[in-house]
PDB file of C-alpha atoms and ligand atoms in Angstrom:
ATOM      1  CA  MET A 638      -1.603 152.585 110.694  1.00 43.00           C
ATOM      2  CA  SER A 639      -4.652 152.246 112.734  1.00 59.00           C
ATOM      3  CA  ASP A 640      -7.682 154.504 113.660  1.00 87.00           C
ATOM      4  CA  VAL A 641      -6.913 154.418 117.426  1.00 98.00           C
ATOM      5  CA  PRO A 642      -7.655 158.035 118.603  1.00 98.00           C
ATOM      6  CA  SER A 643      -5.271 159.666 121.176  1.00 98.00           C
ATOM      7  CA  ILE A 644      -6.226 161.389 124.398  1.00 98.00           C
ATOM      8  CA  GLN A 645      -4.168 164.332 125.652  1.00 98.00           C
ATOM      9  CA  LEU A 646      -3.129 163.931 129.127  1.00 99.00           C
ATOM     10  CA  ASN A 647      -2.895 166.833 131.313  1.00 98.00           C
ATOM     11  CA  ASN A 648       1.079 167.262 130.835  1.00 98.00           C
ATOM     12  CA  GLY A 649       0.337 167.833 126.890  1.00 98.00           C
ATOM     13  CA  ARG A 650       1.273 164.186 125.993  1.00 98.00           C
ATOM     14  CA  PRO A 651      -0.686 161.988 123.902  1.00 98.00           C
ATOM     15  CA  ILE A 652      -1.805 158.382 124.728  1.00 98.00           C
ATOM     16  CA  PRO A 653      -3.646 155.707 122.238  1.00 98.00           C
ATOM     17  CA  GLN A 654      -7.024 155.559 123.691  1.00 98.00           C
ATOM     18  CA  LEU A 655      -6.920 151.502 123.055  1.00 99.00           C
ATOM     19  CA  GLY A 656      -4.257 149.336 124.194  1.00 99.00           C
ATOM     20  CA  PHE A 657      -3.380 145.771 125.187  1.00 99.00           C
ATOM     21  CA  GLY A 658      -3.466 144.536 128.921  1.00 98.00           C
ATOM     22  CA  VAL A 659      -1.361 141.657 130.243  1.00 98.00           C
ATOM     23  CA  PHE A 660      -2.483 140.951 133.736  1.00 98.00           C
ATOM     24  CA  LEU A 661      -2.822 137.164 133.839  1.00 97.00           C
ATOM     25  CA  VAL A 662      -0.710 136.450 130.778  1.00 98.00           C
ATOM     26  CA  PRO A 663       1.891 134.212 131.944  1.00 98.00           C
ATOM     27  CA  PRO A 664       5.722 135.041 131.121  1.00 98.00           C
ATOM     28  CA  GLU A 665       6.213 132.104 129.390  1.00 98.00           C
ATOM     29  CA  ASP A 666       3.385 133.155 127.095  1.00 98.00           C
ATOM     30  CA  THR A 667       3.753 137.000 127.023  1.00 98.00           C
ATOM     31  CA  VAL A 668       6.359 137.282 124.113  1.00 98.00           C
ATOM     32  CA  THR A 669       3.962 135.627 121.753  1.00 98.00           C
ATOM     33  CA  ALA A 670       0.579 137.450 123.062  1.00 98.00           C
ATOM     34  CA  VAL A 671       2.387 140.918 122.696  1.00 98.00           C
ATOM     35  CA  ALA A 672       3.931 140.101 119.482  1.00 98.00           C
ATOM     36  CA  GLU A 673       0.309 139.113 118.074  1.00 98.00           C
ATOM     37  CA  ALA A 674      -1.269 142.263 119.650  1.00 98.00           C
ATOM     38  CA  LEU A 675       1.473 144.378 117.912  1.00 98.00           C
ATOM     39  CA  ARG A 676       0.728 142.498 114.571  1.00 98.00           C
ATOM     40  CA  ALA A 677      -2.986 143.285 115.121  1.00 98.00           C
ATOM     41  CA  GLY A 678      -1.900 147.165 115.391  1.00 98.00           C
ATOM     42  CA  TYR A 679      -2.100 147.726 119.067  1.00 98.00           C
ATOM     43  CA  ARG A 680       0.627 150.340 120.111  1.00 98.00           C
ATOM     44  CA  HIS A 681       0.060 150.636 123.896  1.00 98.00           C
ATOM     45  CA  ILE A 682       0.705 148.030 126.404  1.00 98.00           C
ATOM     46  CA  ASP A 683      -0.110 148.018 130.150  1.00 99.00           C
ATOM     47  CA  THR A 684       1.897 146.017 132.330  1.00 99.00           C
ATOM     48  CA  ALA A 685       2.976 146.151 135.904  1.00 98.00           C
ATOM     49  CA  GLU A 686       5.921 144.597 138.215  1.00 98.00           C
ATOM     50  CA  MET A 687       3.080 142.718 139.761  1.00 98.00           C
ATOM     51  CA  TYR A 688       2.267 140.658 136.733  1.00 98.00           C
ATOM     52  CA  GLY A 689       5.729 139.406 135.999  1.00 98.00           C
ATOM     53  CA  ASN A 690       6.164 139.804 132.577  1.00 98.00           C
ATOM     54  CA  GLU A 691       8.034 143.352 132.053  1.00 98.00           C
ATOM     55  CA  LYS A 692      10.886 141.378 130.692  1.00 98.00           C
ATOM     56  CA  GLU A 693       8.747 139.545 128.070  1.00 98.00           C
ATOM     57  CA  VAL A 694       6.775 142.772 127.197  1.00 98.00           C
ATOM     58  CA  GLY A 695      10.179 144.677 126.629  1.00 98.00           C
ATOM     59  CA  ARG A 696      11.530 141.636 124.239  1.00 98.00           C
ATOM     60  CA  ALA A 697       8.199 141.356 122.466  1.00 98.00           C
ATOM     61  CA  ILE A 698       8.501 144.969 121.554  1.00 98.00           C
ATOM     62  CA  ALA A 699      12.353 144.956 120.770  1.00 98.00           C
ATOM     63  CA  GLU A 700      11.834 142.110 118.407  1.00 98.00           C
ATOM     64  CA  SER A 701       8.901 143.742 116.849  1.00 98.00           C
ATOM     65  CA  GLY A 702      11.111 145.955 114.685  1.00 96.00           C
ATOM     66  CA  LEU A 703       8.878 148.812 115.619  1.00 98.00           C
ATOM     67  CA  HIS A 704      10.493 152.267 116.597  1.00 97.00           C
ATOM     68  CA  ARG A 705      10.537 152.462 120.531  1.00 97.00           C
ATOM     69  CA  ASP A 706       8.512 155.589 120.353  1.00 96.00           C
ATOM     70  CA  ASP A 707       6.021 153.973 118.267  1.00 98.00           C
ATOM     71  CA  VAL A 708       4.633 151.710 121.319  1.00 98.00           C
ATOM     72  CA  TYR A 709       3.242 153.479 124.519  1.00 98.00           C
ATOM     73  CA  ILE A 710       4.357 151.416 127.617  1.00 99.00           C
ATOM     74  CA  THR A 711       2.805 151.818 131.088  1.00 99.00           C
ATOM     75  CA  SER A 712       3.809 149.794 134.323  1.00 99.00           C
ATOM     76  CA  LYS A 713       3.361 150.300 138.038  1.00 99.00           C
ATOM     77  CA  LEU A 714       4.994 150.212 141.207  1.00 98.00           C
ATOM     78  CA  ASN A 715       4.270 147.231 143.044  1.00 98.00           C
ATOM     79  CA  ASN A 716       3.096 147.144 146.607  1.00 98.00           C
ATOM     80  CA  GLY A 717       5.914 146.138 148.375  1.00 98.00           C
ATOM     81  CA  HIS A 718       8.093 149.335 147.132  1.00 98.00           C
ATOM     82  CA  HIS A 719       6.036 152.391 148.319  1.00 98.00           C
ATOM     83  CA  LEU A 720       9.104 153.553 150.540  1.00 98.00           C
ATOM     84  CA  PRO A 721      11.333 155.959 148.479  1.00 98.00           C
ATOM     85  CA  ASP A 722      14.462 154.086 148.280  1.00 98.00           C
ATOM     86  CA  ASP A 723      12.243 151.042 147.303  1.00 98.00           C
ATOM     87  CA  ALA A 724      10.679 152.910 144.643  1.00 98.00           C
ATOM     88  CA  ARG A 725      13.605 154.128 143.309  1.00 99.00           C
ATOM     89  CA  ARG A 726      15.238 150.717 142.942  1.00 98.00           C
ATOM     90  CA  ALA A 727      11.906 149.027 141.583  1.00 98.00           C
ATOM     91  CA  PHE A 728      11.822 151.785 139.108  1.00 99.00           C
ATOM     92  CA  ASP A 729      15.369 151.249 137.872  1.00 98.00           C
ATOM     93  CA  GLU A 730      14.351 147.552 137.693  1.00 98.00           C
ATOM     94  CA  THR A 731      11.376 148.144 135.682  1.00 99.00           C
ATOM     95  CA  LEU A 732      13.281 150.129 133.312  1.00 98.00           C
ATOM     96  CA  ALA A 733      16.049 147.430 133.144  1.00 98.00           C
ATOM     97  CA  ALA A 734      13.548 144.489 132.698  1.00 98.00           C
ATOM     98  CA  LEU A 735      11.666 146.543 129.834  1.00 98.00           C
ATOM     99  CA  GLY A 736      14.918 147.397 128.203  1.00 98.00           C
ATOM    100  CA  VAL A 737      13.935 151.133 127.760  1.00 98.00           C
ATOM    101  CA  GLU A 738      15.621 154.272 129.147  1.00 98.00           C
ATOM    102  CA  ALA A 739      12.395 156.077 129.564  1.00 98.00           C
ATOM    103  CA  ILE A 740       8.754 154.686 130.096  1.00 98.00           C
ATOM    104  CA  ASP A 741       5.785 156.341 128.842  1.00 99.00           C
ATOM    105  CA  LEU A 742       3.589 156.399 132.052  1.00 99.00           C
ATOM    106  CA  PHE A 743       4.442 154.945 135.657  1.00 99.00           C
ATOM    107  CA  LEU A 744       1.605 154.667 138.099  1.00 99.00           C
ATOM    108  CA  ILE A 745       1.300 153.726 141.904  1.00 98.00           C
ATOM    109  CA  HIS A 746      -0.729 150.275 141.525  1.00 98.00           C
ATOM    110  CA  TRP A 747      -2.569 150.789 144.671  1.00 98.00           C
ATOM    111  CA  PRO A 748      -2.811 153.395 147.458  1.00 98.00           C
ATOM    112  CA  LEU A 749      -2.749 150.749 150.292  1.00 98.00           C
ATOM    113  CA  PRO A 750      -4.327 153.282 152.853  1.00 95.00           C
ATOM    114  CA  THR A 751      -3.784 150.748 155.581  1.00 95.00           C
ATOM    115  CA  ARG A 752      -0.321 150.082 155.047  1.00 96.00           C
ATOM    116  CA  TYR A 753       2.930 152.290 155.496  1.00 97.00           C
ATOM    117  CA  GLY A 754       0.938 154.466 157.925  1.00 95.00           C
ATOM    118  CA  GLY A 755      -1.475 155.701 155.228  1.00 95.00           C
ATOM    119  CA  ASP A 756       1.517 157.439 153.520  1.00 97.00           C
ATOM    120  CA  PHE A 757       1.497 157.310 149.867  1.00 97.00           C
ATOM    121  CA  ILE A 758       2.628 160.990 149.714  1.00 98.00           C
ATOM    122  CA  SER A 759       6.168 160.084 149.885  1.00 98.00           C
ATOM    123  CA  THR A 760       5.497 157.513 147.304  1.00 98.00           C
ATOM    124  CA  TRP A 761       4.059 159.930 144.970  1.00 98.00           C
ATOM    125  CA  LYS A 762       6.928 162.611 145.662  1.00 98.00           C
ATOM    126  CA  THR A 763       9.291 159.964 144.380  1.00 98.00           C
ATOM    127  CA  LEU A 764       7.396 159.235 141.434  1.00 99.00           C
ATOM    128  CA  GLU A 765       7.504 163.108 140.772  1.00 98.00           C
ATOM    129  CA  GLU A 766      11.552 162.662 140.604  1.00 98.00           C
ATOM    130  CA  PHE A 767      11.177 160.194 137.876  1.00 99.00           C
ATOM    131  CA  TYR A 768       9.115 162.473 136.083  1.00 99.00           C
ATOM    132  CA  ARG A 769      11.374 165.296 136.434  1.00 98.00           C
ATOM    133  CA  ASP A 770      14.521 163.353 135.443  1.00 98.00           C
ATOM    134  CA  GLY A 771      12.394 162.486 132.440  1.00 98.00           C
ATOM    135  CA  ARG A 772      12.528 158.644 132.979  1.00 98.00           C
ATOM    136  CA  ALA A 773       8.879 158.545 133.097  1.00 99.00           C
ATOM    137  CA  ARG A 774       7.455 160.575 130.833  1.00 98.00           C
ATOM    138  CA  SER A 775       4.060 161.043 132.719  1.00 99.00           C
ATOM    139  CA  ILE A 776       3.236 159.685 136.065  1.00 99.00           C
ATOM    140  CA  GLY A 777      -0.377 158.481 137.528  1.00 99.00           C
ATOM    141  CA  VAL A 778      -2.050 156.382 139.940  1.00 99.00           C
ATOM    142  CA  SER A 779      -4.288 153.401 139.956  1.00 98.00           C
ATOM    143  CA  ASN A 780      -7.015 152.517 142.138  1.00 98.00           C
ATOM    144  CA  PHE A 781      -7.116 155.809 143.911  1.00 98.00           C
ATOM    145  CA  HIS A 782     -10.631 157.092 145.190  1.00 98.00           C
ATOM    146  CA  ALA A 783     -11.406 160.962 145.244  1.00 98.00           C
ATOM    147  CA  HIS A 784     -10.201 161.493 148.895  1.00 98.00           C
ATOM    148  CA  HIS A 785      -6.949 159.911 148.147  1.00 98.00           C
ATOM    149  CA  LEU A 786      -6.485 162.134 145.041  1.00 98.00           C
ATOM    150  CA  ASN A 787      -7.431 165.119 147.051  1.00 98.00           C
ATOM    151  CA  ARG A 788      -4.522 164.447 149.361  1.00 98.00           C
ATOM    152  CA  LEU A 789      -2.181 164.291 146.343  1.00 98.00           C
ATOM    153  CA  PHE A 790      -3.747 167.737 145.325  1.00 98.00           C
ATOM    154  CA  ALA A 791      -3.068 169.129 148.983  1.00 98.00           C
ATOM    155  CA  GLU A 792       0.434 167.846 149.696  1.00 98.00           C
ATOM    156  CA  THR A 793       2.535 167.398 146.282  1.00 98.00           C
ATOM    157  CA  ASP A 794       3.245 169.115 143.057  1.00 98.00           C
ATOM    158  CA  VAL A 795       2.595 167.096 140.158  1.00 98.00           C
ATOM    159  CA  MET A 796      -1.035 166.155 139.292  1.00 98.00           C
ATOM    160  CA  PRO A 797      -1.191 162.586 138.152  1.00 98.00           C
ATOM    161  CA  ALA A 798      -1.914 162.294 134.361  1.00 99.00           C
ATOM    162  CA  VAL A 799      -4.229 159.430 134.819  1.00 99.00           C
ATOM    163  CA  ASN A 800      -6.047 157.317 137.291  1.00 99.00           C
ATOM    164  CA  GLN A 801      -6.493 153.739 136.358  1.00 99.00           C
ATOM    165  CA  ILE A 802      -9.627 152.267 137.965  1.00 99.00           C
ATOM    166  CA  GLU A 803     -11.839 149.379 137.543  1.00 98.00           C
ATOM    167  CA  VAL A 804     -14.982 150.366 135.024  1.00 98.00           C
ATOM    168  CA  HIS A 805     -17.036 148.327 133.215  1.00 98.00           C
ATOM    169  CA  PRO A 806     -21.085 148.054 132.751  1.00 98.00           C
ATOM    170  CA  TYR A 807     -21.538 146.549 136.106  1.00 98.00           C
ATOM    171  CA  LEU A 808     -19.408 149.200 137.768  1.00 98.00           C
ATOM    172  CA  VAL A 809     -19.950 152.270 135.675  1.00 98.00           C
ATOM    173  CA  GLN A 810     -17.858 154.528 138.453  1.00 98.00           C
ATOM    174  CA  ASP A 811     -19.523 157.838 137.101  1.00 98.00           C
ATOM    175  CA  GLU A 812     -18.848 159.833 140.433  1.00 98.00           C
ATOM    176  CA  LEU A 813     -15.125 159.012 140.306  1.00 98.00           C
ATOM    177  CA  ARG A 814     -14.696 159.836 136.604  1.00 98.00           C
ATOM    178  CA  ALA A 815     -16.861 163.078 137.013  1.00 98.00           C
ATOM    179  CA  PHE A 816     -14.180 163.971 139.626  1.00 98.00           C
ATOM    180  CA  CYS A 817     -11.218 162.850 137.789  1.00 99.00           C
ATOM    181  CA  ALA A 818     -12.668 165.032 134.730  1.00 98.00           C
ATOM    182  CA  GLU A 819     -12.927 167.949 136.874  1.00 98.00           C
ATOM    183  CA  HIS A 820      -9.330 167.923 137.585  1.00 98.00           C
ATOM    184  CA  GLN A 821      -7.810 167.006 134.110  1.00 98.00           C
ATOM    185  CA  ILE A 822      -6.970 163.430 135.072  1.00 99.00           C
ATOM    186  CA  ALA A 823      -7.771 161.025 132.326  1.00 99.00           C
ATOM    187  CA  VAL A 824      -9.523 157.760 133.512  1.00 99.00           C
ATOM    188  CA  GLU A 825      -8.306 154.175 132.306  1.00 99.00           C
ATOM    189  CA  ALA A 826     -10.771 151.633 132.840  1.00 99.00           C
ATOM    190  CA  TRP A 827      -9.078 148.259 133.985  1.00 98.00           C
ATOM    191  CA  SER A 828     -11.232 145.072 133.424  1.00 98.00           C
ATOM    192  CA  PRO A 829     -13.159 146.839 130.666  1.00 98.00           C
ATOM    193  CA  LEU A 830     -15.255 143.565 129.781  1.00 98.00           C
ATOM    194  CA  GLY A 831     -15.377 142.905 133.583  1.00 98.00           C
ATOM    195  CA  ARG A 832     -13.098 140.115 132.767  1.00 97.00           C
ATOM    196  CA  GLY A 833     -16.142 138.533 130.668  1.00 97.00           C
ATOM    197  CA  ALA A 834     -18.778 138.858 133.296  1.00 96.00           C
ATOM    198  CA  VAL A 835     -20.674 141.534 131.247  1.00 98.00           C
ATOM    199  CA  LEU A 836     -20.631 139.894 127.585  1.00 98.00           C
ATOM    200  CA  ASN A 837     -23.701 137.781 128.128  1.00 98.00           C
ATOM    201  CA  ASP A 838     -25.726 140.782 129.355  1.00 98.00           C
ATOM    202  CA  PRO A 839     -29.159 140.945 127.374  1.00 98.00           C
ATOM    203  CA  THR A 840     -29.194 144.641 127.236  1.00 98.00           C
ATOM    204  CA  ILE A 841     -25.704 144.550 125.755  1.00 98.00           C
ATOM    205  CA  GLN A 842     -26.570 141.467 123.437  1.00 98.00           C
ATOM    206  CA  ALA A 843     -29.464 143.288 121.847  1.00 98.00           C
ATOM    207  CA  ILE A 844     -27.463 146.293 120.993  1.00 98.00           C
ATOM    208  CA  ALA A 845     -24.647 144.156 119.429  1.00 98.00           C
ATOM    209  CA  SER A 846     -27.289 142.155 117.293  1.00 98.00           C
ATOM    210  CA  ARG A 847     -28.832 145.179 115.855  1.00 98.00           C
ATOM    211  CA  LEU A 848     -25.142 146.710 115.150  1.00 98.00           C
ATOM    212  CA  GLU A 849     -24.097 143.335 113.837  1.00 98.00           C
ATOM    213  CA  LYS A 850     -21.121 143.631 116.388  1.00 98.00           C
ATOM    214  CA  THR A 851     -19.790 141.202 119.026  1.00 98.00           C
ATOM    215  CA  THR A 852     -20.913 142.206 122.645  1.00 98.00           C
ATOM    216  CA  ALA A 853     -17.313 142.923 123.457  1.00 99.00           C
ATOM    217  CA  GLN A 854     -16.865 145.485 120.826  1.00 98.00           C
ATOM    218  CA  VAL A 855     -20.063 147.094 122.233  1.00 99.00           C
ATOM    219  CA  VAL A 856     -18.730 147.304 125.455  1.00 99.00           C
ATOM    220  CA  LEU A 857     -15.195 148.716 124.219  1.00 99.00           C
ATOM    221  CA  ARG A 858     -16.940 151.220 122.274  1.00 98.00           C
ATOM    222  CA  TRP A 859     -19.279 152.212 124.930  1.00 98.00           C
ATOM    223  CA  HIS A 860     -15.730 152.971 126.950  1.00 98.00           C
ATOM    224  CA  ILE A 861     -14.257 154.933 123.980  1.00 98.00           C
ATOM    225  CA  GLU A 862     -17.065 156.833 123.706  1.00 98.00           C
ATOM    226  CA  ARG A 863     -17.299 157.745 127.296  1.00 98.00           C
ATOM    227  CA  GLY A 864     -13.926 159.057 126.817  1.00 98.00           C
ATOM    228  CA  ASP A 865     -12.124 156.476 129.018  1.00 99.00           C
ATOM    229  CA  ILE A 866      -8.542 154.628 127.745  1.00 99.00           C
ATOM    230  CA  VAL A 867      -8.936 150.772 127.906  1.00 98.00           C
ATOM    231  CA  PHE A 868      -6.612 147.831 127.376  1.00 98.00           C
ATOM    232  CA  PRO A 869      -8.523 144.582 127.170  1.00 98.00           C
ATOM    233  CA  LYS A 870      -6.733 141.645 127.858  1.00 98.00           C
ATOM    234  CA  SER A 871      -7.022 138.338 125.652  1.00 98.00           C
ATOM    235  CA  MET A 872      -4.803 135.439 124.695  1.00 97.00           C
ATOM    236  CA  ARG A 873      -6.529 134.605 121.564  1.00 98.00           C
ATOM    237  CA  PRO A 874      -5.467 136.308 118.313  1.00 98.00           C
ATOM    238  CA  ALA A 875      -8.944 136.441 116.872  1.00 98.00           C
ATOM    239  CA  ARG A 876     -10.383 138.161 120.032  1.00 98.00           C
ATOM    240  CA  MET A 877      -7.190 140.647 119.901  1.00 98.00           C
ATOM    241  CA  ALA A 878      -8.278 141.473 116.427  1.00 98.00           C
ATOM    242  CA  GLU A 879     -12.028 141.461 117.462  1.00 98.00           C
ATOM    243  CA  ASN A 880     -11.210 144.146 120.299  1.00 98.00           C
ATOM    244  CA  PHE A 881      -9.128 146.105 118.153  1.00 98.00           C
ATOM    245  CA  ASP A 882     -11.643 146.736 115.524  1.00 98.00           C
ATOM    246  CA  ILE A 883     -13.949 149.174 117.174  1.00 98.00           C
ATOM    247  CA  PHE A 884     -13.566 152.222 115.141  1.00 98.00           C
ATOM    248  CA  ASP A 885     -15.875 151.582 112.019  1.00 97.00           C
ATOM    249  CA  PHE A 886     -19.318 152.347 114.052  1.00 98.00           C
ATOM    250  CA  SER A 887     -20.837 154.116 117.010  1.00 98.00           C
ATOM    251  CA  LEU A 888     -23.453 153.728 119.612  1.00 98.00           C
ATOM    252  CA  THR A 889     -26.582 156.106 120.055  1.00 98.00           C
ATOM    253  CA  SER A 890     -26.914 158.080 123.073  1.00 98.00           C
ATOM    254  CA  ASP A 891     -29.773 155.859 124.053  1.00 98.00           C
ATOM    255  CA  ASP A 892     -27.098 152.783 123.711  1.00 98.00           C
ATOM    256  CA  ILE A 893     -24.786 154.641 125.978  1.00 98.00           C
ATOM    257  CA  ALA A 894     -27.509 155.276 128.602  1.00 98.00           C
ATOM    258  CA  ALA A 895     -28.962 151.894 128.372  1.00 98.00           C
ATOM    259  CA  ILE A 896     -25.295 150.201 129.102  1.00 98.00           C
ATOM    260  CA  SER A 897     -24.663 153.011 131.793  1.00 98.00           C
ATOM    261  CA  ALA A 898     -27.849 152.111 133.281  1.00 98.00           C
ATOM    262  CA  LEU A 899     -26.578 148.241 133.984  1.00 98.00           C
ATOM    263  CA  ASP A 900     -24.479 149.661 136.777  1.00 98.00           C
ATOM    264  CA  ARG A 901     -24.852 147.361 139.865  1.00 98.00           C
ATOM    265  CA  GLY A 902     -21.751 148.736 141.876  1.00 97.00           C
ATOM    266  CA  GLU A 903     -20.220 145.051 141.318  1.00 97.00           C
ATOM    267  CA  ARG A 904     -16.453 144.864 141.428  1.00 98.00           C
ATOM    268  CA  VAL A 905     -14.623 142.018 139.939  1.00 97.00           C
ATOM    269  CA  GLY A 906     -11.240 143.178 141.738  1.00 97.00           C
ATOM    270  CA  PRO A 907     -10.708 144.166 145.208  1.00 97.00           C
ATOM    271  CA  ASP A 908     -11.921 147.364 147.071  1.00 97.00           C
ATOM    272  CA  PRO A 909      -9.233 150.016 147.099  1.00 97.00           C
ATOM    273  CA  GLU A 910     -10.283 151.099 150.328  1.00 95.00           C
ATOM    274  CA  THR A 911      -9.131 147.592 152.230  1.00 95.00           C
ATOM    275  CA  PHE A 912      -6.756 146.071 149.740  1.00 96.00           C
ATOM    276  CA  ASP A 913      -3.457 145.853 151.317  1.00 94.00           C
ATOM    277  CA  ARG A 914      -1.784 142.890 149.711  1.00 93.00           C
ATOM    278  CA  VAL A 915       2.042 143.321 149.117  1.00 93.00           C
TER     279      VAL A 915
HETATM  280  P1  LIG B 826     -10.815 142.439 130.789  1.00 83.97           P
HETATM  281  O1  LIG B 826     -11.969 143.193 131.105  1.00 83.97           O
HETATM  282  O2  LIG B 826      -9.875 142.820 129.602  1.00 83.97           O
HETATM  283  O3  LIG B 826     -11.246 140.639 130.479  1.00 83.97           O
HETATM  284  C1  LIG B 826     -10.273 139.890 129.945  1.00 83.97           C
HETATM  285  C2  LIG B 826     -11.065 138.490 129.759  1.00 83.97           C
HETATM  286  O4  LIG B 826     -11.891 138.650 128.879  1.00 83.97           O
HETATM  287  C3  LIG B 826     -10.310 137.337 129.482  1.00 83.97           C
HETATM  288  O5  LIG B 826     -10.831 136.153 130.242  1.00 83.97           O
HETATM  289  C4  LIG B 826     -10.443 137.239 127.988  1.00 83.97           C
HETATM  290  O6  LIG B 826     -10.022 135.763 127.692  1.00 83.97           O
HETATM  291  C5  LIG B 826     -11.646 137.517 127.657  1.00 83.97           C
HETATM  292  N1  LIG B 826     -11.818 138.071 126.842  1.00 83.97           N
HETATM  293  C6  LIG B 826     -10.976 139.142 126.023  1.00 83.97           C
HETATM  294  N2  LIG B 826     -11.464 139.704 124.963  1.00 83.97           N
HETATM  295  C7  LIG B 826     -12.579 138.831 124.780  1.00 83.97           C
HETATM  296  C8  LIG B 826     -13.704 138.972 123.574  1.00 83.97           C
HETATM  297  N3  LIG B 826     -13.567 139.774 122.423  1.00 83.97           N
HETATM  298  N4  LIG B 826     -14.824 138.001 123.718  1.00 83.97           N
HETATM  299  C9  LIG B 826     -14.807 137.221 124.750  1.00 83.97           C
HETATM  300  N5  LIG B 826     -14.152 137.103 125.802  1.00 83.97           N
HETATM  301  C10 LIG B 826     -12.716 137.955 125.825  1.00 83.97           C
HETATM  302  O7  LIG B 826      -9.811 141.906 132.070  1.00 83.97           O
HETATM  303  P2  LIG B 826      -8.700 142.465 132.649  1.00 83.97           P
HETATM  304  O8  LIG B 826      -8.627 142.130 134.058  1.00 83.97           O
HETATM  305  O9  LIG B 826      -7.382 141.539 132.209  1.00 83.97           O
HETATM  306  O10 LIG B 826      -8.135 143.872 132.561  1.00 83.97           O
HETATM  307  C11 LIG B 826      -7.845 144.496 131.379  1.00 83.97           C
HETATM  308  C12 LIG B 826      -6.270 144.910 131.830  1.00 83.97           C
HETATM  309  O11 LIG B 826      -6.518 146.055 132.625  1.00 83.97           O
HETATM  310  C13 LIG B 826      -5.313 144.045 132.471  1.00 83.97           C
HETATM  311  O12 LIG B 826      -4.518 143.146 131.443  1.00 83.97           O
HETATM  312  C14 LIG B 826      -4.314 144.893 133.273  1.00 83.97           C
HETATM  313  O13 LIG B 826      -3.631 145.438 132.007  1.00 83.97           O
HETATM  314  C15 LIG B 826      -5.409 146.105 133.443  1.00 83.97           C
HETATM  315  N6  LIG B 826      -5.682 145.683 134.883  1.00 83.97           N
HETATM  316  C16 LIG B 826      -5.282 146.840 135.902  1.00 83.97           C
HETATM  317  C17 LIG B 826      -5.536 146.644 137.210  1.00 83.97           C
HETATM  318  C18 LIG B 826      -5.057 147.776 138.206  1.00 83.97           C
HETATM  319  O14 LIG B 826      -4.954 147.186 139.454  1.00 83.97           O
HETATM  320  N7  LIG B 826      -4.605 148.866 137.792  1.00 83.97           N
HETATM  321  C19 LIG B 826      -6.373 145.270 137.777  1.00 83.97           C
HETATM  322  C20 LIG B 826      -6.706 144.693 136.696  1.00 83.97           C
HETATM  323  C21 LIG B 826      -6.472 144.808 135.251  1.00 83.97           C
HETATM  324  P3  LIG B 826      -9.270 135.028 126.657  1.00 83.97           P
HETATM  325  O15 LIG B 826      -7.629 135.540 127.364  1.00 83.97           O
HETATM  326  O16 LIG B 826      -9.169 133.466 126.942  1.00 83.97           O
HETATM  327  O17 LIG B 826      -9.600 135.580 125.262  1.00 83.97           O
END
C-alpha cells in the first residue's frame, strides 16, 4: 500500500521508517489528524502520555477499520512515573487509553538524570517486565546520551531497541548516532524538520529547487537516507501528504554532505542533561 521501508530493530521486529508524530496536536484535533494521516498512508503513530492524546490516537486507529497489527504504535512513559510501581500503573493506563492489549514500542521519555537520585535503571528494569510479558513488543529510550546508555548496558539485561533523540540539519548528532549504530540501537529523529526552523535554509532550498521537491521533502529524505526513523507532525492534510511523498527520488552523496554540514549544535528542545520537568 505504501513504499515506506522498514527498519529491523535489534530484536528482529520491523518498524516503518516514516510515521506521524502527534506532539502539540491538541486532543480535540487528534482523532481528525490521525484519521487523515492514516488516509494519507501513514502506518506508524508516535505519541506519549505527556502529549495528552493517547486516547484519541487509539480512537482514530480503531475507527479507521485498519487491522490493529497494520498500525505501529509508540508511546512513552511520562516523567512523573519513573518509580517502578508508578511505571506499572502508567503503562496499564497507556494501554487502556490506546485501547490495545500490546503496544509496538514503549520508551522512557527522558532520562531525568537530576531526578530520582539519578536512577533510571529501576525504571528500565520495569520496562523489561513489559517486554518479557509481551505487552510491549519492543522497548527503548528517548533523549539518552551515550553515558546514560552505557549505564543501561552495564546494569540491565535488554538492549534498548531505539533511542529517540532530537535530530535535524541544525543538530545532526553524528557522534551519538554512530554510538547507537555501534550498539545496534536504531535512531529515531524527533523534530526532524527542526519544527520548521530548517525549511528556509538556502542550502536546502537550492537542493529542493534542483530536484523540484519541497524543502520539507528534502530534509525528510536526508533523514531516511541516513538510516534514521522519522515521524514529522503536521495538522494540515496537504503537508501530511507532502511529507509522505518522499520515496520517488534520492539525494546525491554531495547533497547529504551539504545538509549535514549545516550542523550548528542548535536544539529546538531541551537538553537531556538538565531537563527535569515532571
Ligand atoms: P517537526 O520537525 O515534525 O515539525 C513540525 C512543525 O513543522 C509544525 O509546526 C508543522 O506545522 C510544520 N510542518 C510540518 N510539515 C511541514 C511542511 N511540509 N512544510 C512546512 N511546515 C511543515 O517537529 P515536532 O516537534 O512535532 O516533531 C515530530 C514528532 O517527534 C513529534 O510529533 C513527536 O512525535 C516527536 N517528538 C519527540 C520528542 C521526545 O522528547 N521524544 C520531543 C519532540 C517531538 P503544521 O502542523 O501547521 O503543518
